[in-house]
PDB file of C-alpha atoms in Angstrom:
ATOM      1  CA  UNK Q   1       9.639   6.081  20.683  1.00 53.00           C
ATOM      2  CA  UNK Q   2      12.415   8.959  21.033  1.00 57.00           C
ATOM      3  CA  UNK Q   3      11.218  12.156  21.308  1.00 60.00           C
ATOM      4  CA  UNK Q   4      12.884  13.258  18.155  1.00 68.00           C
ATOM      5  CA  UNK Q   5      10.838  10.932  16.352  1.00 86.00           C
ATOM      6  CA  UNK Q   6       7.545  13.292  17.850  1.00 93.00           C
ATOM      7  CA  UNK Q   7       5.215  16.304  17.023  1.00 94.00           C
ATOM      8  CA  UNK Q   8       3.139  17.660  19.282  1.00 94.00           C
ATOM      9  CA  UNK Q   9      -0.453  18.210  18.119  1.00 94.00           C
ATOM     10  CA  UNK Q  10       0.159  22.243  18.478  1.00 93.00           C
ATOM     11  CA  UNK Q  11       3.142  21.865  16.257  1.00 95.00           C
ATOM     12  CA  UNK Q  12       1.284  19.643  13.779  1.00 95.00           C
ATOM     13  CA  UNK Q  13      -1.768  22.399  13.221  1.00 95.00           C
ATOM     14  CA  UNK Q  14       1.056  25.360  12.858  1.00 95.00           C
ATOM     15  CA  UNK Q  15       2.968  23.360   9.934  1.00 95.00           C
ATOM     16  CA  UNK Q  16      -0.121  21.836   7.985  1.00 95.00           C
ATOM     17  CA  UNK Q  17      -1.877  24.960   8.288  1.00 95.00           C
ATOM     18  CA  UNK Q  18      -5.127  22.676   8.998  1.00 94.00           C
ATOM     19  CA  UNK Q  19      -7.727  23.149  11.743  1.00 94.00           C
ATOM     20  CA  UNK Q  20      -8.140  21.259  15.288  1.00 93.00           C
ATOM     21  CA  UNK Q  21     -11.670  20.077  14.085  1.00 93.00           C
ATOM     22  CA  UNK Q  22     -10.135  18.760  10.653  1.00 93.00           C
ATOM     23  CA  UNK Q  23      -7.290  16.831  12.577  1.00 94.00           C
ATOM     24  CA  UNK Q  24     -10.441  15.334  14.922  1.00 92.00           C
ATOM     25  CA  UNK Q  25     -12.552  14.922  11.557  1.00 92.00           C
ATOM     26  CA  UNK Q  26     -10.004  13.046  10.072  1.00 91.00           C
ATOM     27  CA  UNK Q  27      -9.580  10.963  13.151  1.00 91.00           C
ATOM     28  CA  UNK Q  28     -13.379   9.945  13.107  1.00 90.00           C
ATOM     29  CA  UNK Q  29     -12.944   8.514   9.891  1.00 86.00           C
ATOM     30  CA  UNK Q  30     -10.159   6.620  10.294  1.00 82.00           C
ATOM     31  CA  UNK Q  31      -7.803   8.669   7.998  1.00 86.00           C
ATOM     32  CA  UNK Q  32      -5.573   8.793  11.060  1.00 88.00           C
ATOM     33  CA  UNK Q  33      -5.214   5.958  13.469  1.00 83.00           C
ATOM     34  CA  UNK Q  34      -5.945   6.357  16.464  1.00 86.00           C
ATOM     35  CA  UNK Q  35      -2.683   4.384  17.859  1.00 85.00           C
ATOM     36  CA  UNK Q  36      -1.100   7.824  16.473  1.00 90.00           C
ATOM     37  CA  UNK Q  37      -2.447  10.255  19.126  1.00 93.00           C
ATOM     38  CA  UNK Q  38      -0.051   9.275  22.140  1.00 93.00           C
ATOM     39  CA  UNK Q  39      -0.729  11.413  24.995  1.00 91.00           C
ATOM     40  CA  UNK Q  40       2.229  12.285  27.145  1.00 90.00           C
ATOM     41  CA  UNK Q  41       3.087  14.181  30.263  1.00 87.00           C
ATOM     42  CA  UNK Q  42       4.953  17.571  29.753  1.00 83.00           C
ATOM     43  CA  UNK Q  43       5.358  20.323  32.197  1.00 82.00           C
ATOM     44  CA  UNK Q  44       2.126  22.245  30.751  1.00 78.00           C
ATOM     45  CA  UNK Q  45       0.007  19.090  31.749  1.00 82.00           C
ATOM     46  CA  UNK Q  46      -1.000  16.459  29.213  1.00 87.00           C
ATOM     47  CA  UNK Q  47      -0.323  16.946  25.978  1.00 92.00           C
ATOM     48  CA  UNK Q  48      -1.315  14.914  22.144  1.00 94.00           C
ATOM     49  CA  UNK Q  49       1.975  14.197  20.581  1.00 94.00           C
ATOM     50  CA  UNK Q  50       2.018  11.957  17.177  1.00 94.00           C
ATOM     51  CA  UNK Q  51       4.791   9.951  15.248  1.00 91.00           C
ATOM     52  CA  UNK Q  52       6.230  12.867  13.433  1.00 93.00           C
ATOM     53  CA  UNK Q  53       7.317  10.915   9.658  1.00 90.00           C
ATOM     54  CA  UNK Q  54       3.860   8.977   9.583  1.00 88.00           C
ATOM     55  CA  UNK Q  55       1.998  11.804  10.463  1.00 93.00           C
ATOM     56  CA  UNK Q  56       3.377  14.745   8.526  1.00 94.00           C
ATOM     57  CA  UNK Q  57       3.081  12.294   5.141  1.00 88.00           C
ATOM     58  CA  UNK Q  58      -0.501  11.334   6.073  1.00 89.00           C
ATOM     59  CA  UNK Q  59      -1.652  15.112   6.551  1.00 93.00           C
ATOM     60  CA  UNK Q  60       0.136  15.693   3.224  1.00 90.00           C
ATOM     61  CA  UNK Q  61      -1.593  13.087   1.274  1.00 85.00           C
ATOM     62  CA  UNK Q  62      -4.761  13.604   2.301  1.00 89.00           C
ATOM     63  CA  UNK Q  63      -5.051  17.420   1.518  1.00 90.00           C
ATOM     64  CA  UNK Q  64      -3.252  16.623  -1.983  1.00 85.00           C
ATOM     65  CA  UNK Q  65      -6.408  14.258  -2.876  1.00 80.00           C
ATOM     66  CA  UNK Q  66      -9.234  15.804  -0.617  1.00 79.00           C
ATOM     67  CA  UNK Q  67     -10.350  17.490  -3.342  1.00 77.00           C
ATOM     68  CA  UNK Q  68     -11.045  14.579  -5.732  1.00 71.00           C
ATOM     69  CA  UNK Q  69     -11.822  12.046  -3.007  1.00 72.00           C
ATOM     70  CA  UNK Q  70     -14.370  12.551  -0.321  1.00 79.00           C
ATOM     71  CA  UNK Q  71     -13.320  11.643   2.840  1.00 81.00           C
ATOM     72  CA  UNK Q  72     -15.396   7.960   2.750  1.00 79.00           C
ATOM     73  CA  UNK Q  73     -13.341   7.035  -0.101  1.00 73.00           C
ATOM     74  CA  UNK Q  74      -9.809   8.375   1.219  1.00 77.00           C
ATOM     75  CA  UNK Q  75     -10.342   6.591   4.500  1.00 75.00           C
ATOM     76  CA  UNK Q  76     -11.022   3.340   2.019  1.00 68.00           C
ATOM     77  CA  UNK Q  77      -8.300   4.185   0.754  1.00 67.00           C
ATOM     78  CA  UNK Q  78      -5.766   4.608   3.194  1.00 68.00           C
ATOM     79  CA  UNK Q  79      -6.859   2.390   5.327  1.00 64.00           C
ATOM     80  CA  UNK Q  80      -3.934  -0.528   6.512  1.00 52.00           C
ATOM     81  CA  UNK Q  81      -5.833  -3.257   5.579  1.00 54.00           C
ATOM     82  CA  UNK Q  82      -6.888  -4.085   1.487  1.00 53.00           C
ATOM     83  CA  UNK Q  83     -10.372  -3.315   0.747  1.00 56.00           C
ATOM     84  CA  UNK Q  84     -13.210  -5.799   0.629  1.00 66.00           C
ATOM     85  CA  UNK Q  85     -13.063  -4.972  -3.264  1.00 76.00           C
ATOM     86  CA  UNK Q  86     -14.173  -7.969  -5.514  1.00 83.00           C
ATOM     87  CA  UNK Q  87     -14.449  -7.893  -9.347  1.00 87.00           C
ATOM     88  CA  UNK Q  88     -15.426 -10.300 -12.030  1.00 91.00           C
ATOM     89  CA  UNK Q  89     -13.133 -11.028 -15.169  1.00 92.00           C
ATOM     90  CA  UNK Q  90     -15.047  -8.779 -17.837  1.00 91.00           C
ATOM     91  CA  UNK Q  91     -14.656  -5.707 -15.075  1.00 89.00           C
ATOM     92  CA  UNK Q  92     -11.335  -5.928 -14.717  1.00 91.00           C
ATOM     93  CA  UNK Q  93     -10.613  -6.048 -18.695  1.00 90.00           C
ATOM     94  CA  UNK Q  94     -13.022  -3.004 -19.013  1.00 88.00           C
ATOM     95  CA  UNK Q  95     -11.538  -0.938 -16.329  1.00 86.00           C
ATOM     96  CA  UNK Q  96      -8.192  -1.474 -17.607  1.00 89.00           C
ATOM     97  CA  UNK Q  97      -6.710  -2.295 -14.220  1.00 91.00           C
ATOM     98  CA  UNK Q  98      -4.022  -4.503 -15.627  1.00 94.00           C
ATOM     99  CA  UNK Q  99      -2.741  -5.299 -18.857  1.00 95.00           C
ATOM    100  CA  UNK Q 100      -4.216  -8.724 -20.720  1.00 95.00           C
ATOM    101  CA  UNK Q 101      -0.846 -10.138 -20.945  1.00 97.00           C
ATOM    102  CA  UNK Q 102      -0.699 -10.091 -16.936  1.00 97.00           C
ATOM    103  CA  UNK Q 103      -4.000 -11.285 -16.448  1.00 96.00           C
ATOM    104  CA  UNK Q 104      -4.152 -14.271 -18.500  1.00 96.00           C
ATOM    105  CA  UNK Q 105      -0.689 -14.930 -17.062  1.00 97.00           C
ATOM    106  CA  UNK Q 106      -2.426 -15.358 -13.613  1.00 97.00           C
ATOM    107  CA  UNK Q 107      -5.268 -17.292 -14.519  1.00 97.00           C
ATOM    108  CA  UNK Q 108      -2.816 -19.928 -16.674  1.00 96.00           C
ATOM    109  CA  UNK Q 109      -1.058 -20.053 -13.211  1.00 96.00           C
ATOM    110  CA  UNK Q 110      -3.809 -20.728 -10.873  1.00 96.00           C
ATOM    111  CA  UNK Q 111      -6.492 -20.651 -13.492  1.00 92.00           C
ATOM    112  CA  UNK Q 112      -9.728 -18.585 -14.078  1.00 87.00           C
ATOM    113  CA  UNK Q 113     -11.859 -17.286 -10.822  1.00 87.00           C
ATOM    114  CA  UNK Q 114     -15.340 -16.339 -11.001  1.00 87.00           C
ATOM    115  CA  UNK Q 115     -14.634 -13.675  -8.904  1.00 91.00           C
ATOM    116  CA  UNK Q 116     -11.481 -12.018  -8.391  1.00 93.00           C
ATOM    117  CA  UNK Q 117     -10.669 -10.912  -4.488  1.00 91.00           C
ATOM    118  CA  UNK Q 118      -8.418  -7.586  -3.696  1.00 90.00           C
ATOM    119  CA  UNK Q 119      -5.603  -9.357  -3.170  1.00 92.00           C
ATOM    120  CA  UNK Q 120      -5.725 -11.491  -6.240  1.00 94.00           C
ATOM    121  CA  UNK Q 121      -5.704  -8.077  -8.114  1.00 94.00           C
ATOM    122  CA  UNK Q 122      -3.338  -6.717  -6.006  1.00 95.00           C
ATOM    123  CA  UNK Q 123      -1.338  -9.528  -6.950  1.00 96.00           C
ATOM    124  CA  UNK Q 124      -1.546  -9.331 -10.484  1.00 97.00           C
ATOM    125  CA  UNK Q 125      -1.273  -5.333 -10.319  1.00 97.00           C
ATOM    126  CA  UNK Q 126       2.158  -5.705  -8.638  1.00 97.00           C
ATOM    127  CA  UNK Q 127       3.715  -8.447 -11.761  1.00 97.00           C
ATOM    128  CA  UNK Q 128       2.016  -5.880 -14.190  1.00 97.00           C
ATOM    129  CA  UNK Q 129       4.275  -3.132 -12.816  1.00 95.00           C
ATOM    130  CA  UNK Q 130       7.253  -4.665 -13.075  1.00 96.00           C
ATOM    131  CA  UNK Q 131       6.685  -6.542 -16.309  1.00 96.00           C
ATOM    132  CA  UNK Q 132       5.811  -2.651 -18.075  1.00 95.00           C
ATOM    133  CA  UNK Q 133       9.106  -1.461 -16.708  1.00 94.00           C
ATOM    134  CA  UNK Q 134      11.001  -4.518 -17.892  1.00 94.00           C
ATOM    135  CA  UNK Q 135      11.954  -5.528 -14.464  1.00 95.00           C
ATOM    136  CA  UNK Q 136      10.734  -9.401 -15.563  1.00 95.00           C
ATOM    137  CA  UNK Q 137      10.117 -11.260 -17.872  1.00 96.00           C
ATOM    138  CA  UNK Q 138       6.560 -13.596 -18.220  1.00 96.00           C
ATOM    139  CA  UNK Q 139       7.723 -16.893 -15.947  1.00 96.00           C
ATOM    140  CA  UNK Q 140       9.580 -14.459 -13.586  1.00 96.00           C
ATOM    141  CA  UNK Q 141       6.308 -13.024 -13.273  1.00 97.00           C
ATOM    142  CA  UNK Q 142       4.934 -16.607 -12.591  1.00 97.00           C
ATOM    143  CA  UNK Q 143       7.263 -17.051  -9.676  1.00 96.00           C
ATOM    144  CA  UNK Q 144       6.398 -13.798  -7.990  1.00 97.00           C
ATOM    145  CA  UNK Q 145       2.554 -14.636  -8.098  1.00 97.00           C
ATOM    146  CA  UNK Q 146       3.295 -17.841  -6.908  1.00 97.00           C
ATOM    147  CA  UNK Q 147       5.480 -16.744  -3.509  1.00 97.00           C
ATOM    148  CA  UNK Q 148       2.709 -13.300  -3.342  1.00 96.00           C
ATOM    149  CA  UNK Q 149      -0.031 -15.901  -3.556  1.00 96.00           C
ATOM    150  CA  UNK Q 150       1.653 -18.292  -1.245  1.00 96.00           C
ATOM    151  CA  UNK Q 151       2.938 -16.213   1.662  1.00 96.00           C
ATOM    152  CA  UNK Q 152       1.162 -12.647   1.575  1.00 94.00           C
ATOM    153  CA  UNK Q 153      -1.619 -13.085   4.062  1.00 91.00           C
ATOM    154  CA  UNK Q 154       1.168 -14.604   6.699  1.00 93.00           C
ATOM    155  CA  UNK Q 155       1.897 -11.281   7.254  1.00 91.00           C
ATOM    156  CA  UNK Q 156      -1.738 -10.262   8.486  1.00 85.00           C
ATOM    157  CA  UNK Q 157      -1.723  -7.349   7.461  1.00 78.00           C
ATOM    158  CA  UNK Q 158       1.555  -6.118   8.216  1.00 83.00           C
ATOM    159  CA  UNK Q 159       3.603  -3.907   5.974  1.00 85.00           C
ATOM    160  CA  UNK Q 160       6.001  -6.242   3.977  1.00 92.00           C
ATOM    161  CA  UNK Q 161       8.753  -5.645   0.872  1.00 93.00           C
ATOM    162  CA  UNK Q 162       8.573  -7.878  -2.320  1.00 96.00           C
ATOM    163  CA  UNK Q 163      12.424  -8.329  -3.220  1.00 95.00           C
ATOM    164  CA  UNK Q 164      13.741  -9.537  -6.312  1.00 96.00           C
ATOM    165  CA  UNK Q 165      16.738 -10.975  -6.737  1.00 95.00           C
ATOM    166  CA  UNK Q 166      19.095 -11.989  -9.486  1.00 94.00           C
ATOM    167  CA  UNK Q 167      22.326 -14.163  -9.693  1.00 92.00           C
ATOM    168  CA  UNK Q 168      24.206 -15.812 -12.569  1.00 91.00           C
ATOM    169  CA  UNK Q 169      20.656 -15.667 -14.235  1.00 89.00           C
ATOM    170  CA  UNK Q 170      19.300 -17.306 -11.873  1.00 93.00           C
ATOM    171  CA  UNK Q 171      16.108 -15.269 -10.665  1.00 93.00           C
ATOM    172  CA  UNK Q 172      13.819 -15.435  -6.840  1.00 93.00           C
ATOM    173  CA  UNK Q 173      11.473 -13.316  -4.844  1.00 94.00           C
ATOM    174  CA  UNK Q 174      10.743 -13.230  -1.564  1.00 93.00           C
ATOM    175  CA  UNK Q 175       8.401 -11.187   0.995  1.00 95.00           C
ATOM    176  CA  UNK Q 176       9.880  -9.443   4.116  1.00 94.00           C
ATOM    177  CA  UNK Q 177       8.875  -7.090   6.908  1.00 91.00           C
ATOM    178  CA  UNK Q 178       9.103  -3.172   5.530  1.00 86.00           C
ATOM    179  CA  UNK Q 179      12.148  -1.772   6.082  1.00 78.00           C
ATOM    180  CA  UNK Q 180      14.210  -4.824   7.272  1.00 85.00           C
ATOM    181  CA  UNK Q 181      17.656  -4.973   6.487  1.00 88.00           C
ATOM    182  CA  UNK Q 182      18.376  -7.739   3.625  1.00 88.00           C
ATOM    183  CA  UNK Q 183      21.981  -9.358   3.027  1.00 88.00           C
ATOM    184  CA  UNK Q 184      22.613 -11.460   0.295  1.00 87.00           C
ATOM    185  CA  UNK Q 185      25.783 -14.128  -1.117  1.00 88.00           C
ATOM    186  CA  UNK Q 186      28.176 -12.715  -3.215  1.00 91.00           C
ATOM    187  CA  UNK Q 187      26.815 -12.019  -6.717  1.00 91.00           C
ATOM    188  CA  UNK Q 188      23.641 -11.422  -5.745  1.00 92.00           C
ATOM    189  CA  UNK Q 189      21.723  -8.380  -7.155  1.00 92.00           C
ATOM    190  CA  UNK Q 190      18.441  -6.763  -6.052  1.00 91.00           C
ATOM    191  CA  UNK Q 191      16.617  -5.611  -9.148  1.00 92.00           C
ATOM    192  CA  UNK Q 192      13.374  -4.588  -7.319  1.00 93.00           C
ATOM    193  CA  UNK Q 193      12.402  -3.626  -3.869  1.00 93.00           C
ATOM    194  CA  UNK Q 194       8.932  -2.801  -3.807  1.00 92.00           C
ATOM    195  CA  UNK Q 195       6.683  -2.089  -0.877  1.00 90.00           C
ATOM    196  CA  UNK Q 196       3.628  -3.706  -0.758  1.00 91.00           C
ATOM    197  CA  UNK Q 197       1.699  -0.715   1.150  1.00 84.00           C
ATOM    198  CA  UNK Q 198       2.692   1.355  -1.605  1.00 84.00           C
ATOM    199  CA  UNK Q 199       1.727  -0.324  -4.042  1.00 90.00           C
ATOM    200  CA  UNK Q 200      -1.600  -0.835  -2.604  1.00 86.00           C
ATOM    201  CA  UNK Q 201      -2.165   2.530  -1.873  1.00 79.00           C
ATOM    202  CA  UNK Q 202      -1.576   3.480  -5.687  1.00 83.00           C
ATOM    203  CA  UNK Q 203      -4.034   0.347  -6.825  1.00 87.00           C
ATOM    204  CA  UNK Q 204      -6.841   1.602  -4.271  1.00 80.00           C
ATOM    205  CA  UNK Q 205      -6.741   5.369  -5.958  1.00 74.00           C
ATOM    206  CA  UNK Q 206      -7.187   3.504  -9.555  1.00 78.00           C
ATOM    207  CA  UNK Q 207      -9.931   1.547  -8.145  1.00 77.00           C
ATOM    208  CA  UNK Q 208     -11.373   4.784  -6.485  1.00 66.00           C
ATOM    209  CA  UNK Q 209     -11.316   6.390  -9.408  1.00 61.00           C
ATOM    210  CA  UNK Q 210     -13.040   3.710 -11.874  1.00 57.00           C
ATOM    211  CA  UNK Q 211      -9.546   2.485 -14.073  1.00 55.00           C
ATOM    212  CA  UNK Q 212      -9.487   4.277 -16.964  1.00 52.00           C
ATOM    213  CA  UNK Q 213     -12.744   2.193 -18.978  1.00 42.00           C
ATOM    214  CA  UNK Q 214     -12.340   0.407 -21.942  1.00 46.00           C
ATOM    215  CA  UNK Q 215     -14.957   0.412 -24.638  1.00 43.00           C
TER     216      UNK Q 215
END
C-alpha cells in the first residue's frame, strides 16, 4: 500500500478528536480490524499507521451511532461478515423489514422457509429496495433473487457489487468483486450498481434497532 493511501495513528487521534484508549477500545471489540493497524518503520522507531479511506469512514460512523448503539451491537453491526440473525415468517411481517409484496415474491420463488437465515433477508431486503424506487419490476426481481441466491456465498465473504443491466428490454444481474471495473456491448445500460456491504450495513442497523413493528 502507497504511503499516500496511510495515516499514522498520531494523525488519526488529532483529526477524530478521539482518545488512544477509545481507538484500543474499539479495537477489542472488533469495530476496527485488526489487519488495519500496520506497523511500519520510520525514523522515530516503529510506528501504527492505518489505511487512511477505511479508517477515517469507520471512526466517523461509529461516533455518529455510538450514542444509540452500544458498542456490542455496533461491532455486530459492522462486522464483515452477515450476522448469525434468523427470523421466522410472522417476525419479519411484524417488524416491517420488507414489504409483503417482496416477501411473498421470494417464497413463490423458492417457496416458504420455516426459518428465514440473514442472507435470505438480506436477499429479499436488497429486491425490496430497488422494487420501492422503481428500479424493477416483480419478475426482474425474481431474477435477481435467483443469481443473489445462486452465487452470493461464492464470494465468502468478500465485498461484491449487484449490477443490473438493461438492453433492448432485455434485463440481467450479475455479482462482481467491489469496485471492479465493468464493460459492457454496445447498448447496454447499467440501471443499478449496488454494493452489497452497503446494503448490509443499512439492513443490520434496522435489525439493531427492532424494524419499525407492526401491530
Amino acid at each position: 500500500m502507497d504511503n499516500n493511501d496511510l495515516i499514522s495513528k498520531k494523525e488519526l487521534l488529532e483529526i477524530t478528536g478521539i482518545s488512544y484508549g477509545q481507538l484500543y477500545r474499539w479495537k477489542r471489540k472488533n469495530l476496527i480490524p485488526e489487519e488495519w493497524f500496520i506497523r511500519k518503520s520510520t525514523f522515530t522507531g516503529q510506528e501504527t499507521f492505518f489505511p487512511k479511506a477505511k479508517i477515517l469512514e469507520r471512526v466517523n460512523k461509529i461516533l455518529s451511532m455510538k450514542e444509540d448503539l452500544s458498542l456490542d451491537d455496533l461491532a455486530n453491526m459492522l462486522s464483515p461478515n452477515p450476522s448469525e440473525i434468523v427470523l421466522s415468517l410472522d417476525e419479519i411481517k411484524k417488524r416491517n423489514i420488507v414489504s409483503l409484496i417482496s416477501l411473498e415474491l421470494y417464497i413463490k420463488t423458492f417457496g416458504e422457509e420455516k426459518e428465514f437465515s440473514f442472507n435470505s433477508i438480506l436477499y429479499i431486503y436488497i429486491v425490496d429496495e430497488m422494487i420501492i424506487a422503481g428500479d424493477i419490476n416483480l419478475e426482474e426481481g425474481k431474477i435477481i433473487l435467483e443469481t443473489l441466491k445462486e452465487n452470493y456465498n461464492k464470494f465468502n465473504g468478500k465485498n461484491c457489487d449487484l449490477l443490473f443491466v438493461r438492453k433492448f428490454g432485455v434485463s440481467t444481474c450479475f455479482l462482481v468483486s467491489s469496485g471492479s471495473e465493468v464493460y459492457f456491448e454496445p447498448g447496454a445500460k447499467i440501471i443499478k450498481r449496488l454494493s452489497v456491504a452497503g446494503i448490509i450495513e443499512e439492513l443490520k442497523i434496522k435489525l439493531v434497532n427492532g424494524g419499525e413493528f407492526n401491530e
